[in-house]
Each structure stands twice: as structure tokens, then as C-alpha cells.
mmCIF file of C-alpha atoms in Angstrom:
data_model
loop_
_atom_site.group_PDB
_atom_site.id
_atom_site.type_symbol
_atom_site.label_atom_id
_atom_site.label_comp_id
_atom_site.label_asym_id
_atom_site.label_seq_id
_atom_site.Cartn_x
_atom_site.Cartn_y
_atom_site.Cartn_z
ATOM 1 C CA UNK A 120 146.486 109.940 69.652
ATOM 2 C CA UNK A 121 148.913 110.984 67.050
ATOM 3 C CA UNK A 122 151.923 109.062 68.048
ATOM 4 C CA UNK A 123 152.865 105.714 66.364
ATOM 5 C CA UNK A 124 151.089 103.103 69.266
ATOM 6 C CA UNK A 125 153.286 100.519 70.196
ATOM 7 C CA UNK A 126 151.590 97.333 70.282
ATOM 8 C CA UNK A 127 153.118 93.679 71.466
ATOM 9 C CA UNK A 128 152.451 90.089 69.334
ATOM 10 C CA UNK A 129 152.835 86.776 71.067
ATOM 11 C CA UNK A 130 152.525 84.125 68.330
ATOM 12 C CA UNK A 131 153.027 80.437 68.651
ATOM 13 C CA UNK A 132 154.781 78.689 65.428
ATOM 14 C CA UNK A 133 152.791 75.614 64.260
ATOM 15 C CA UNK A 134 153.983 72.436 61.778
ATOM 16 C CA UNK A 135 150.691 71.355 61.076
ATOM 17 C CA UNK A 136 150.219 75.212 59.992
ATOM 18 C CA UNK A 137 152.726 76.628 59.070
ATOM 19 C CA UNK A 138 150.982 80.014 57.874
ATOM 20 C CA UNK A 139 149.236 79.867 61.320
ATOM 21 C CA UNK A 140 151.223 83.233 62.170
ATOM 22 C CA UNK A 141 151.564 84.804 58.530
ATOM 23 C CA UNK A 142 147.734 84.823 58.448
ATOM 24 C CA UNK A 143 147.281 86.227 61.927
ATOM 25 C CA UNK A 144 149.369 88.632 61.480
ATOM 26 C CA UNK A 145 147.611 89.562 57.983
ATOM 27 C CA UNK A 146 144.588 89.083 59.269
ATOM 28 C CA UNK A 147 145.640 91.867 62.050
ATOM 29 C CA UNK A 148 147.195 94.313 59.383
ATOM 30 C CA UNK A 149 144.264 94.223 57.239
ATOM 31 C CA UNK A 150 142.916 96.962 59.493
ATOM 32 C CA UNK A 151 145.169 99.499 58.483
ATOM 33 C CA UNK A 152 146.113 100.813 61.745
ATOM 34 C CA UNK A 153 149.082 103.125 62.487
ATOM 35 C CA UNK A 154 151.105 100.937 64.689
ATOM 36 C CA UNK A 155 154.527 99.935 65.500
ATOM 37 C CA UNK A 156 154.223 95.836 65.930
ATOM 38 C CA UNK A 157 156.426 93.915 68.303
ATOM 39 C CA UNK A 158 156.521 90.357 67.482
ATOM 40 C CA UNK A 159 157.376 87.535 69.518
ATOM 41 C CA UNK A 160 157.348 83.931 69.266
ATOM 42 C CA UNK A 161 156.130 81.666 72.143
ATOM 43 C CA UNK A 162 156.918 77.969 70.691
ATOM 44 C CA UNK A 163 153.718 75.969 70.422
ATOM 45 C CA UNK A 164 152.040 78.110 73.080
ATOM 46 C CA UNK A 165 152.840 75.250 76.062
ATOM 47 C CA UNK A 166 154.823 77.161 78.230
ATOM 48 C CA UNK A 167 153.687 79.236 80.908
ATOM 49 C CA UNK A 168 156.968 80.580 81.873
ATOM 50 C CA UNK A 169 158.313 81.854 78.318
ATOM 51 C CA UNK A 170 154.733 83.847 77.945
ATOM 52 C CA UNK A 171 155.426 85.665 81.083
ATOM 53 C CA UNK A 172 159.207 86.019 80.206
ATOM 54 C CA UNK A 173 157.836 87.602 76.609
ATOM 55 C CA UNK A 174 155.308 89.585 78.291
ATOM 56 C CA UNK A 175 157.803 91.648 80.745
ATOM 57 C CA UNK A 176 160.480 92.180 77.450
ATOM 58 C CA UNK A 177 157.529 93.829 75.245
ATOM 59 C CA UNK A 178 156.683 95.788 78.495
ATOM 60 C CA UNK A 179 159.229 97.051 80.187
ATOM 61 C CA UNK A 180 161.661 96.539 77.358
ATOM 62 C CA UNK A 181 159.730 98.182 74.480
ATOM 63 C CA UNK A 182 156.819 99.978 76.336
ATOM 64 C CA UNK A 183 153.818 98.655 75.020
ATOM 65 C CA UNK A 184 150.769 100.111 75.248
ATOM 66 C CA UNK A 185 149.061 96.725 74.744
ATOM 67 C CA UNK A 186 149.574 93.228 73.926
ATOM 68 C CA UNK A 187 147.716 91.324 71.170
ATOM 69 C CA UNK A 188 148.303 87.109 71.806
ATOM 70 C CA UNK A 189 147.437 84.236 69.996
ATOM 71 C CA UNK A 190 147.533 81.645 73.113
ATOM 72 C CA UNK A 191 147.324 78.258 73.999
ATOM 73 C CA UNK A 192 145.636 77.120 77.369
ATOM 74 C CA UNK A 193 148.159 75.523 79.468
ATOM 75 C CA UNK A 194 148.682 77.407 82.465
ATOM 76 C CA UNK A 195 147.151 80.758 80.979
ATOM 77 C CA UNK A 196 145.621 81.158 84.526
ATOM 78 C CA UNK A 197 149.419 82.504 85.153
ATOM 79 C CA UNK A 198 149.747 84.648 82.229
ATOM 80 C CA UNK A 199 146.662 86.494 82.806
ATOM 81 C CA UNK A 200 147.073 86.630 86.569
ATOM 82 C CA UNK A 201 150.782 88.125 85.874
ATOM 83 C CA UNK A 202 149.483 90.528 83.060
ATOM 84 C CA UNK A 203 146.453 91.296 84.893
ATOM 85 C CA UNK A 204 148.712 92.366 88.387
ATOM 86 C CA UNK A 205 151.090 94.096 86.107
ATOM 87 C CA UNK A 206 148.502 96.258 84.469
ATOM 88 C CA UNK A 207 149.231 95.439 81.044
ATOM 89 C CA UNK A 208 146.402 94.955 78.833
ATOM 90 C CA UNK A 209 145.640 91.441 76.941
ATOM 91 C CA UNK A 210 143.479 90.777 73.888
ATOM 92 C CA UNK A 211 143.738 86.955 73.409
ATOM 93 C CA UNK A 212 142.865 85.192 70.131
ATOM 94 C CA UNK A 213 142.386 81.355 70.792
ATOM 95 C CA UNK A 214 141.007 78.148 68.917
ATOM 96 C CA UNK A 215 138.641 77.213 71.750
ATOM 97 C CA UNK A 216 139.879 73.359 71.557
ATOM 98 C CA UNK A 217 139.580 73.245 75.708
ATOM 99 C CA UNK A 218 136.937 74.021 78.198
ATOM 100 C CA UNK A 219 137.089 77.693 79.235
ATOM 101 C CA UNK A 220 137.873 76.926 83.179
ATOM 102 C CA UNK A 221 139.301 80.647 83.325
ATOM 103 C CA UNK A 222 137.697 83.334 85.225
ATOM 104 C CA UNK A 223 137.437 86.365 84.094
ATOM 105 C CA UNK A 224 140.881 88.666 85.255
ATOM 106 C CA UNK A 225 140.836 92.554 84.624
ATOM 107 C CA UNK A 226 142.534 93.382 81.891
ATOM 108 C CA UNK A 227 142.272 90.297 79.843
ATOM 109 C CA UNK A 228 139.713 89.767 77.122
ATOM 110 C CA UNK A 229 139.251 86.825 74.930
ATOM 111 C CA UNK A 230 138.531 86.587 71.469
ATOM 112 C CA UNK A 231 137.503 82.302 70.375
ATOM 113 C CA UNK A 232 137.024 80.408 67.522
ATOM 114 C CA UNK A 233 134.933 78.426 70.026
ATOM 115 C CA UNK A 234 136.012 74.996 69.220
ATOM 116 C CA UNK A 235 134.738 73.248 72.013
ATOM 117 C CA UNK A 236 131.510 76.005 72.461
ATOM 118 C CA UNK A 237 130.846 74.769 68.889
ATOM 119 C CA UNK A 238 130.739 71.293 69.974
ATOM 120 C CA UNK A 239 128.725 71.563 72.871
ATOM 121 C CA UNK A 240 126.096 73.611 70.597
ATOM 122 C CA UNK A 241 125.908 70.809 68.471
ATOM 123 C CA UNK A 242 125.319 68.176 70.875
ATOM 124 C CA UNK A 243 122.262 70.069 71.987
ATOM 125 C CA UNK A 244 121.342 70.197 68.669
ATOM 126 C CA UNK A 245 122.288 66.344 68.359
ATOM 127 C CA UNK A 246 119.894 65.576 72.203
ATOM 128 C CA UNK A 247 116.899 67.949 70.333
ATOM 129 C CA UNK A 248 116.663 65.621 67.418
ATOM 130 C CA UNK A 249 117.589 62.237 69.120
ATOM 131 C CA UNK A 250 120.453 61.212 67.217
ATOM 132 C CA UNK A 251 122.434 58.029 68.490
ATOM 133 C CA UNK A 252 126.231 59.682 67.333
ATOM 134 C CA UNK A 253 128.967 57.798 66.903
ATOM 135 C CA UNK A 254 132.166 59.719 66.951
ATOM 136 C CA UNK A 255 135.490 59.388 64.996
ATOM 137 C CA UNK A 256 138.952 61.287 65.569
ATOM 138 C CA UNK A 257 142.384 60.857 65.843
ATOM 139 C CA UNK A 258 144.816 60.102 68.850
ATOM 140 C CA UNK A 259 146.178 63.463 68.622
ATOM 141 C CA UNK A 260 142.762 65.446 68.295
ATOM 142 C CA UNK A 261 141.302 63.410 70.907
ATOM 143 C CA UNK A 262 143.833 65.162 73.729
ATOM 144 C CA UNK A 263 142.113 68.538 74.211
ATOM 145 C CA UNK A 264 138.255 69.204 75.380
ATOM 146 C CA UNK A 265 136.175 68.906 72.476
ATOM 147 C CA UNK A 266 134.936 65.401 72.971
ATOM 148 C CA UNK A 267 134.377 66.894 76.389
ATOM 149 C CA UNK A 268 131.849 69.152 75.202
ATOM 150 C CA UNK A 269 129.848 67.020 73.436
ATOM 151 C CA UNK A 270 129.918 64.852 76.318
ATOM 152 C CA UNK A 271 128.689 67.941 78.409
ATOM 153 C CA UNK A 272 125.764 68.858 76.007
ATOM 154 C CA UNK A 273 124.736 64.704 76.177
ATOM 155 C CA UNK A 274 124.826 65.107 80.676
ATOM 156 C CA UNK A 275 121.153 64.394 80.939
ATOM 157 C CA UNK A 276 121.160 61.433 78.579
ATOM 158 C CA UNK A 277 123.664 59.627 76.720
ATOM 159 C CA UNK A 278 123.596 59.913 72.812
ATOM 160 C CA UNK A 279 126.925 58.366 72.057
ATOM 161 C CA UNK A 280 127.353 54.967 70.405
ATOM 162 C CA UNK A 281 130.508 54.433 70.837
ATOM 163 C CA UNK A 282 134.036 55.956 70.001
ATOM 164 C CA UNK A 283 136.853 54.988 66.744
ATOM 165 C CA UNK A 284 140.362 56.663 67.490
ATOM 166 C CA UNK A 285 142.953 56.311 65.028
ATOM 167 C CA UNK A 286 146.072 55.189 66.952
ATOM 168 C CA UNK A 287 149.620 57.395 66.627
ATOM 169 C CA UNK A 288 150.797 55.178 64.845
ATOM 170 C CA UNK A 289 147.615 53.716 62.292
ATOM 171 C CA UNK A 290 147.536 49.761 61.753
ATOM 172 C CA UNK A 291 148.237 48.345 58.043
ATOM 173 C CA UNK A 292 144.677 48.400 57.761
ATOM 174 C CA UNK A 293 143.761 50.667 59.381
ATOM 175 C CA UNK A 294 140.551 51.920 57.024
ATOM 176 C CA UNK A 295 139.306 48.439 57.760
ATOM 177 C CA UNK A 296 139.040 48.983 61.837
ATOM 178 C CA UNK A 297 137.480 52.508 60.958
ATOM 179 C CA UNK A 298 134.663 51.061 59.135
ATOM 180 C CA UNK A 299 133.707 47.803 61.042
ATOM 181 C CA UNK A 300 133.872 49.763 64.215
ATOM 182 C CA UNK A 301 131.527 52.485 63.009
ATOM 183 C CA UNK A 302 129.269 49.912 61.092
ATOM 184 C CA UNK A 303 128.969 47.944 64.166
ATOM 185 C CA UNK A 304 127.319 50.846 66.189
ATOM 186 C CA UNK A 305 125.240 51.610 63.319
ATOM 187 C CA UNK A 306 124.581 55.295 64.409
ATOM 188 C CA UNK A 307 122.642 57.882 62.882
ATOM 189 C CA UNK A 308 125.057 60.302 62.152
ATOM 190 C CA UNK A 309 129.094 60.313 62.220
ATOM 191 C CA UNK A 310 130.940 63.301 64.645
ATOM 192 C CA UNK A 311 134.134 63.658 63.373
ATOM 193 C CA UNK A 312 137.041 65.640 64.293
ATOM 194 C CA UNK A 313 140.471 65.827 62.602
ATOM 195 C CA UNK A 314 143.151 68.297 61.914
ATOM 196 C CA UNK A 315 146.551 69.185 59.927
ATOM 197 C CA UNK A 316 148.708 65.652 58.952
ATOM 198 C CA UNK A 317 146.050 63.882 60.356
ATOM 199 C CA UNK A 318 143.031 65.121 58.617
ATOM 200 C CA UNK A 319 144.890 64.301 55.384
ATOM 201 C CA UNK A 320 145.409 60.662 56.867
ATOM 202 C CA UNK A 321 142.131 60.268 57.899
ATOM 203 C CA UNK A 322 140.586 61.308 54.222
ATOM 204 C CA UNK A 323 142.841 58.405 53.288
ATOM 205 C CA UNK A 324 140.983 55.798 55.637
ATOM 206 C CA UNK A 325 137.645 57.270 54.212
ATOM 207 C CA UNK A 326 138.689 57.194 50.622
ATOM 208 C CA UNK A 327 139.153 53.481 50.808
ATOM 209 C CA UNK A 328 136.659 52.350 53.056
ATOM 210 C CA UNK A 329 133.622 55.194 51.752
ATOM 211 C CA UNK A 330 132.565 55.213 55.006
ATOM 212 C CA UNK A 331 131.089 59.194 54.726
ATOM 213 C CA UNK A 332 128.362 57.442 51.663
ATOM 214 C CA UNK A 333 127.053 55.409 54.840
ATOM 215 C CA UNK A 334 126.347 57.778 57.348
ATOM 216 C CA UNK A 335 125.734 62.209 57.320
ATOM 217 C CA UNK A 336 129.061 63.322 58.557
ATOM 218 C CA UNK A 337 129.301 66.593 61.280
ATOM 219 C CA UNK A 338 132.620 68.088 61.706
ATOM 220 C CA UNK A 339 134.777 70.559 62.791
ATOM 221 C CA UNK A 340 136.400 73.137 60.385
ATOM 222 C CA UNK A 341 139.976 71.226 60.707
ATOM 223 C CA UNK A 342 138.740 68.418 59.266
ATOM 224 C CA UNK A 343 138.289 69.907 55.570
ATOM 225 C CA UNK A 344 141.259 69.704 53.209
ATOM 226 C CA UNK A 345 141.893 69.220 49.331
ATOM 227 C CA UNK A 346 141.531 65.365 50.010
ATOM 228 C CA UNK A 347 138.905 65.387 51.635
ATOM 229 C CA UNK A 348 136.650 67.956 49.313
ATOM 230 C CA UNK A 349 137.688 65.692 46.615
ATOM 231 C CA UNK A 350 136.388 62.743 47.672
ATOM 232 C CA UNK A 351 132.887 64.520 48.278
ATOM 233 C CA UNK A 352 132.879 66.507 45.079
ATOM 234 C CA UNK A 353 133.953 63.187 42.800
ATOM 235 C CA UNK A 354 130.760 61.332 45.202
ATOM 236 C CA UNK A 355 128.465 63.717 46.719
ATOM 237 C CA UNK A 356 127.254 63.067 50.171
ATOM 238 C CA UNK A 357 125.875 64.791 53.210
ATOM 239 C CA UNK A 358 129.197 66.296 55.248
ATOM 240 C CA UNK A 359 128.117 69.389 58.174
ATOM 241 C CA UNK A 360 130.594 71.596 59.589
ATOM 242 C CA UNK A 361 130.137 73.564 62.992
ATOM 243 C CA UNK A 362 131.833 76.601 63.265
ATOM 244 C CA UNK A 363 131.275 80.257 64.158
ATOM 245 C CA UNK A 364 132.810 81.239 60.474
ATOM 246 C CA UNK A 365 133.743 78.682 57.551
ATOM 247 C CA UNK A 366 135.965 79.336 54.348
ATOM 248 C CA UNK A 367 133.650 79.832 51.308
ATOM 249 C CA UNK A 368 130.681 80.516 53.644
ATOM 250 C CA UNK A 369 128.324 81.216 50.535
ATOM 251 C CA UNK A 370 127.389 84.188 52.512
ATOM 252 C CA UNK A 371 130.424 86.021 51.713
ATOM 253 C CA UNK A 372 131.407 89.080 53.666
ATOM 254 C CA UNK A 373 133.387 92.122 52.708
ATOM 255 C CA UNK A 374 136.078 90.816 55.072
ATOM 256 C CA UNK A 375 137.000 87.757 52.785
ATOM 257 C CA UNK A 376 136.318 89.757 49.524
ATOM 258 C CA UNK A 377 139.078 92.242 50.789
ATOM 259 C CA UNK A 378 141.664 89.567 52.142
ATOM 260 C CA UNK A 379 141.623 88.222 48.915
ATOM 261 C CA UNK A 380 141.882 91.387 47.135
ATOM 262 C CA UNK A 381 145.036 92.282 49.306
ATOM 263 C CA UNK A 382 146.597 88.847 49.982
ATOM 264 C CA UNK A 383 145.383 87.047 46.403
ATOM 265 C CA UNK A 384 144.150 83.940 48.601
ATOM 266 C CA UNK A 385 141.173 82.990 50.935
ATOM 267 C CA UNK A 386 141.548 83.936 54.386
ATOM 268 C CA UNK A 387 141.655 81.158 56.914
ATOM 269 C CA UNK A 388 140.431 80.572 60.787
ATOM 270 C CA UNK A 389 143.788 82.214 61.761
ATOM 271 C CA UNK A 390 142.889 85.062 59.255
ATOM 272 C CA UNK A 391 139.595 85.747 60.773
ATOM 273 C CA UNK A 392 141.219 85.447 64.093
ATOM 274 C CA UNK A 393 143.473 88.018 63.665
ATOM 275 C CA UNK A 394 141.061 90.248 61.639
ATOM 276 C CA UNK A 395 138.889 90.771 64.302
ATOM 277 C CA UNK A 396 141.595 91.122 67.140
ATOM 278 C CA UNK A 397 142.957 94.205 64.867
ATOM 279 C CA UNK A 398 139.408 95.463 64.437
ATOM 280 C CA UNK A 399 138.608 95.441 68.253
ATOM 281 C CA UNK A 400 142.208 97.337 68.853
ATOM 282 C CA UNK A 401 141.434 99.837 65.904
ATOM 283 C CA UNK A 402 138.164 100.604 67.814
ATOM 284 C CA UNK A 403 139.423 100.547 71.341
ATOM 285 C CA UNK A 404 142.301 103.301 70.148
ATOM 286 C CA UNK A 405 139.858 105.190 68.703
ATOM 287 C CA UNK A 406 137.622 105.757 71.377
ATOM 288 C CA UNK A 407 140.193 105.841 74.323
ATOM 289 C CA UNK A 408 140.699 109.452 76.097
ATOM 290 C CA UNK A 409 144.545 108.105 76.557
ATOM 291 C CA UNK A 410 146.736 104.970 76.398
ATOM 292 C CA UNK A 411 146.223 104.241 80.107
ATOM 293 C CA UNK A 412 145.504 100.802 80.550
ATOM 294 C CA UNK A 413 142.019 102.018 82.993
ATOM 295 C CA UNK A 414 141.058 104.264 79.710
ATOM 296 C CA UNK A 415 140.975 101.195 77.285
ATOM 297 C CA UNK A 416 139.400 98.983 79.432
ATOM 298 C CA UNK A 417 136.605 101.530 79.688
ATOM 299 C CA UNK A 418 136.847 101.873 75.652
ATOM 300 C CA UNK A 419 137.131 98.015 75.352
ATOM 301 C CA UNK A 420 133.542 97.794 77.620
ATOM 302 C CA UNK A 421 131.864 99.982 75.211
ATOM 303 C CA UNK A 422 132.550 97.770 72.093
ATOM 304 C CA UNK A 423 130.150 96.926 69.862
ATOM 305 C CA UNK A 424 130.695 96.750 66.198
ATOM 306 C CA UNK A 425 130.306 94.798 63.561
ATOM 307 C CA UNK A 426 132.522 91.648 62.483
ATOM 308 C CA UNK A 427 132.425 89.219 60.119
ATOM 309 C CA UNK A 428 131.177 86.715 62.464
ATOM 310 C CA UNK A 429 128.532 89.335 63.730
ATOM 311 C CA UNK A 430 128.479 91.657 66.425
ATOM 312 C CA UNK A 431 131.887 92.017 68.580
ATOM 313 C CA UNK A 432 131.196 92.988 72.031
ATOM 314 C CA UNK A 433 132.911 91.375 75.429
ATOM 315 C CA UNK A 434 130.420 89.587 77.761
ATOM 316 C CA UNK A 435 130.720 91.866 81.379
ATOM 317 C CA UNK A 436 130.978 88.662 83.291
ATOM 318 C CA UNK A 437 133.349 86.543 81.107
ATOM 319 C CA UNK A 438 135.449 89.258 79.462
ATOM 320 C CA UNK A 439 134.926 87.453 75.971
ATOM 321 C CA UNK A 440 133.307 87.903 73.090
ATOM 322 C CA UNK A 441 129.989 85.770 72.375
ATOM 323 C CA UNK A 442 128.895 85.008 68.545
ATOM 324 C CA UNK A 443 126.316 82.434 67.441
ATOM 325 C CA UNK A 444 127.492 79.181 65.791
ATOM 326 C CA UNK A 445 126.643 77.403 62.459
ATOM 327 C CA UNK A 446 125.628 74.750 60.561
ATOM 328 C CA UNK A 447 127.246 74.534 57.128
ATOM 329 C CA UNK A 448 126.591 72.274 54.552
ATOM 330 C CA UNK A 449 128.948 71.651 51.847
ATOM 331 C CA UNK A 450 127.321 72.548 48.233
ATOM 332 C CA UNK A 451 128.581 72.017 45.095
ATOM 333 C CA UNK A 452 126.997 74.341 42.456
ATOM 334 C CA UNK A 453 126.211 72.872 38.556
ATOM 335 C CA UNK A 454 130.240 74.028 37.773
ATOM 336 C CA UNK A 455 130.958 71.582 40.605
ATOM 337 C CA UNK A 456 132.275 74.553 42.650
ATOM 338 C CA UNK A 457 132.261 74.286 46.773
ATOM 339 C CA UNK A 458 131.068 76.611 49.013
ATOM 340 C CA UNK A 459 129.694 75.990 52.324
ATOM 341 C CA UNK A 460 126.043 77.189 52.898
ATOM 342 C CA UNK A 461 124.855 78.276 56.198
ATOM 343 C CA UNK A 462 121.643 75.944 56.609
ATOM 344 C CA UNK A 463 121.381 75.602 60.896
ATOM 345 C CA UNK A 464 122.171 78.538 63.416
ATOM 346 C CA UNK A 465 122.798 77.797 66.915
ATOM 347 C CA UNK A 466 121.869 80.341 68.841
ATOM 348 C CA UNK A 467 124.953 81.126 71.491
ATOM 349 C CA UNK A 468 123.317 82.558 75.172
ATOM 350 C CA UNK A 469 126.793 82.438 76.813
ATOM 351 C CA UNK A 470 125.558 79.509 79.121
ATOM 352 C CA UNK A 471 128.349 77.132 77.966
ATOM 353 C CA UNK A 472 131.211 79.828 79.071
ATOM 354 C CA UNK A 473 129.795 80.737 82.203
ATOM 355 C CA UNK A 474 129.118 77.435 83.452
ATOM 356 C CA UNK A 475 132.815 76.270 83.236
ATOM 357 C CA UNK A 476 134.250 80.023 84.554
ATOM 358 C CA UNK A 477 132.402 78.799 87.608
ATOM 359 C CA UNK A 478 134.053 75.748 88.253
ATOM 360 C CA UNK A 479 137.348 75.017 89.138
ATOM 361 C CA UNK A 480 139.861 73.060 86.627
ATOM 362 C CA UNK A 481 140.046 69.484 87.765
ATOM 363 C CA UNK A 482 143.560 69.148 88.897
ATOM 364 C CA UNK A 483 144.744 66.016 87.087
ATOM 365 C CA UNK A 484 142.799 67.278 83.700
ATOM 366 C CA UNK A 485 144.454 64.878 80.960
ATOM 367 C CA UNK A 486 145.047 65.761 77.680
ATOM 368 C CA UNK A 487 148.311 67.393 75.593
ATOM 369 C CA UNK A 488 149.740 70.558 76.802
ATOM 370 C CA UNK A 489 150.764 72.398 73.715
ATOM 371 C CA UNK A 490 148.015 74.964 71.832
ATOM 372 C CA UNK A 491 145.966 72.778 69.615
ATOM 373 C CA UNK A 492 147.396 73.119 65.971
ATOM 374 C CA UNK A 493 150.563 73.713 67.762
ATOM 375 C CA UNK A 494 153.751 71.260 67.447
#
């Protein structure tokens, strides 16, 4: 294939990150790959409509051979049925924040952070050692699936204490409510999940009321910022994060050590994201006979390289990748440096995809509609 490829971007914009599509997109060109990049913005991923309308401009307008899209989940039953009856190939990067109702279409293949698979992996691990968990989060957090997932992993026997949301708006004293209502359940460890602007709000709350001194804290990667790492490093305490990959994993891979080395920062989840999405395109051109879309499906089915968050391959049933999840515990070395040391794996069998594929998405499914991160 000696011809510049000509590939498609959707990316959603995001306020609560608003280098959510510089490191994508950095994450993508890492790869060195010689391609022509299309890029297109779809809002904060919500709309079903605009996708589609996005989708037919990169491929009828600038013939694409294949479109690369970090996507919400809102209606993405559409977008993949369209893309999928159109023949257009999609490789989908997502954060995983809802339950993965989608089937699998032909032609689509998804790439997770595995928010909510996270979760659910953790909640087994919270049923195998009996903890009574009480959870914390914010309004805005609490509007996509990942409670949900916990809740799933807990079916056979409930291991919840009770629940503290932080209202939109937050009460004068608000660090007060947070800590009487978690002291009251008196649980044996804290599940907490916060992001962007209210992450740094929440590591307000916990700065006054010390809350994370009482109790081991488990959380999801969004919850870490500057504030928060302070607070630990000034008191240390036991704080957990679940995630696939993690931002100073003390395993370091050659991915981050290059990112750096190009970009002169860390890379983040969006980084990684992206990384990958480039790697499994750089792989699938490489061992296509021809830019057909039936000739990179058949390239995309063979996959099975190595990524920084371990082997990339598509599952035949699901159409998405599978990778094992972690336990990280923050560590601060004798210079009082962080990292995040891998101390739990949780072994991923697929189980937690497949059983939602089969079922159908409950029609009045609350929640926000907008990609999480995204608005």
C-alpha cells in the first residue's frame, strides 16, 4: 500500500478535559503511520444524528478508507448500524462509563477503557473478601452505569451500606454531610468515584473533613488530581485505583517513556486510548491484501500484538478488545515521589461484556446522555 491512506477522526470536545482530543490525537500519531487524517468534531458525543451526518461527509466526501472514533454511548446502536450497512469500517475508542448493551455489528470494533468492566471486577473482588462498601460520588458521576456495575457484581448478595451523592449544587457544609453520612454506615472500605471540576471539589470536602484517614479508599482513575495527591502525600493513607492502565504505573512501559520523550509530558487515559487505536490501524494496514473494507476485517480478526495494557486482540463474539484490570496502590517512595504500584490483578474472562450484549437496553435507562467527560 504505497499511497497516503486516508483515514477519518470523530472526536468529541470536552470542558472538564480540555486536552481530551489533543492527547487522542497524539496518542494516535505516536505510531508514525503514513496517513492523511480527517478530523471532525462531534460536540460532547450526545448526538446520534451529527455522528451519522459526520460519518457520510468523511465517506463519501473525502473517501475514507476507515474511520477512527472516540464515541459516547447514546444511541451508538444507530451509528454502528448505519456504518455497519454502509460498509465503512469503525474502530471505536470509549471510556466504558455505561453498560455495553451493544451487540456486536460487522464492521465495528471497540477499543474500552472499561470503566464500568473495571467496576464490576472490583465488586467481585469486594463479594470475595466480604467487604460491607459504602460508596461516595457526585451528582454528575452518578448519571452513567458504573454504580450499575458494582451493583451487578453484588446480584447474589448485597454488599452496599449505603450511598453519599454530592448534590449539583453542594450545601455550605457540605464536607460535614459527607462525613456523618459515611461515618454512620461505618463500612469497611470507601468506593469512590469522581471526575474533572468535581473531583477537585470533592478533594475539597475530604481535605476538611479527612474522611480518606478513616476508611481504605477504592477509586476510579478520574478521581486523582493535584489536590487530591496532595492531601495523601502531606498524610499518607491507603487510596486503590481500578483501572486497566494508571499514570505512573511503577511498571512503566516503553509507551509512556516515548510519549514523554516526544510530547515532554505524561500521557493520559485519552493518550493510551488513542495509542492503541493507532497501533491496531498500523497493524491492520500492514497486513491487509487491499483497502477493501472485507480485507481489513479479515486483517483486524487476526490481531494480536502487544500493547501497553497487554495483548490487543478483538473478542470473535463481541468485536472488542479484552485486557485484565488492576489494582493500584498509590506509593510514595523516601523522595516522597508518587507512582502507582500494581499490587491486585483482576483477571478479565469477557463474562461481564457478553452478558450485557445479550440483553436488550431497558428502554427508559436513566442517566445523562452526553459521553462521560463530555460537556
Amino acid at each position: 500500500m504505497d499511497k497516503q491512506i486516508k483515514i477519518g477522526i470523530l472526536i468529541p470536545k470536552s470542558q472538564q478535559y480540555p486536552s481530551l482530543d489533543r492527547d487522542f490525537i497524539r496518542g494516535l500519531k505516536l505510531n508514525n503511520i503514513n496517513v492523511k487524517l480527517f478530523v471532525e468534531s462531534i460536540g460532547i458525543g450526545a448526538d446520534d444524528k451529527l455522528i451519522i451526518d459526520k460519518i457520510q461527509k468523511l465517506n463519501f466526501q473525502e473517501d475514507v478508507s476507515i474511520i477512527i472514533g472516540f464515541l459516547g454511548h447514546h444511541n451508538m446502536s444507530e451509528v454502528y448500524k448505519y456504518a455497519s450497512n454502509n460498509d465503512i469500517l469503525l474502530l471505536v475508542a470509549d471510556l466504558g462509563a455505561t453498560a455495553p448493551y451493544q451487540s456486536a455489528y460487522k464492521g465495528i470494533y471497540i477499543n474500552s477503557l472499561g470503566l464500568t468492566e473495571s467496576c464490576y471486577h472490583l465488586g467481585r473482588y469486594f463479594s470475595d473478601k466480604k467487604y460491607k462498601i459504602a460508596t461516595s460520588t457526585s451528582f454528575y458521576d452518578s448519571g452513567y452505569g458504573i454504580l450499575h456495575a458494582l451493583e451487578y457484581a453484588f446480584k447474589e448478595q448485597n454488599h452496599f451500606t449505603g450511598h453519599y451523592i454530592t448534590p449539583f449544587n453542594p450545601r455550605e457544609n457540605e464536607a460535614s454531610y459527607m462525613d456523618e453520612i459515611i461515618n454512620a454506615q461505618q463500612p469497611d472500605a470507601v468506593f469512590a468515584f469522581y471526575s474533572g471540576l468535581y473531583a477537585e471539589e470533592n478533594a475539597d470536602f475530604m481535605k476538611q473533613n479527612k474522611i480518606t484517614q478513616k476508611y481504605p479508599f477504592y477509586v476510579t482513575p478520574f478521581f486523582i488530581n493535584d489536590k487530591i495527591l496532595d492531601a495523601y502525600k502531606n498524610n499518607p493513607h491507603e487510596l486503590y485505583v481500578v483501572s486497566t492502565w494508571m499514570q505512573d504505573d511503577t511498571d512503566a512501559t516503553d509507551f509512556s517513556s516515548n510519549y514523554k520523550e516526544v510530547y515532554s509530558e505524561s500521557p493520559s487515559l485519552f493518550s493510551i486510548l488513542g495509542y492503541e487505536n493507532g497501533l491496531i490501524l498500523k497493524h491492520m494496514l500492514l497486513n491487509a491484501a487491499n483497502l477493501k473494507t472485507s480485507s481489513l476485517i479479515e486483517a483486524i480478526h487476526k490481531l494480536n500484538i502487544d500493547g501497553p495494557r497487554g495483548t490487543i486482540r478483538f473478542d470473535e463474539d463481541t468485536n472488542r478488545t479484552l485486557f485484565d484490570h488492576y489494582i493500584y496502590q498509590l506509593n510514595l517512595d523516601s523522595f516522597n515521589t508518587i507512582s502507582f504500584k500494581k499490587i491486585g490483578t483482576l483477571i478479565n474472562d469477557g463474562d461481564f461484556v457478553k452478558a450485557f450484549a445479550s440483553l436488550s437496553k431497558p428502554e427508559h435507562l436513566g442517566g445523562w446522555d452526553n459521553a462521560y467527560l463530555c460537556h
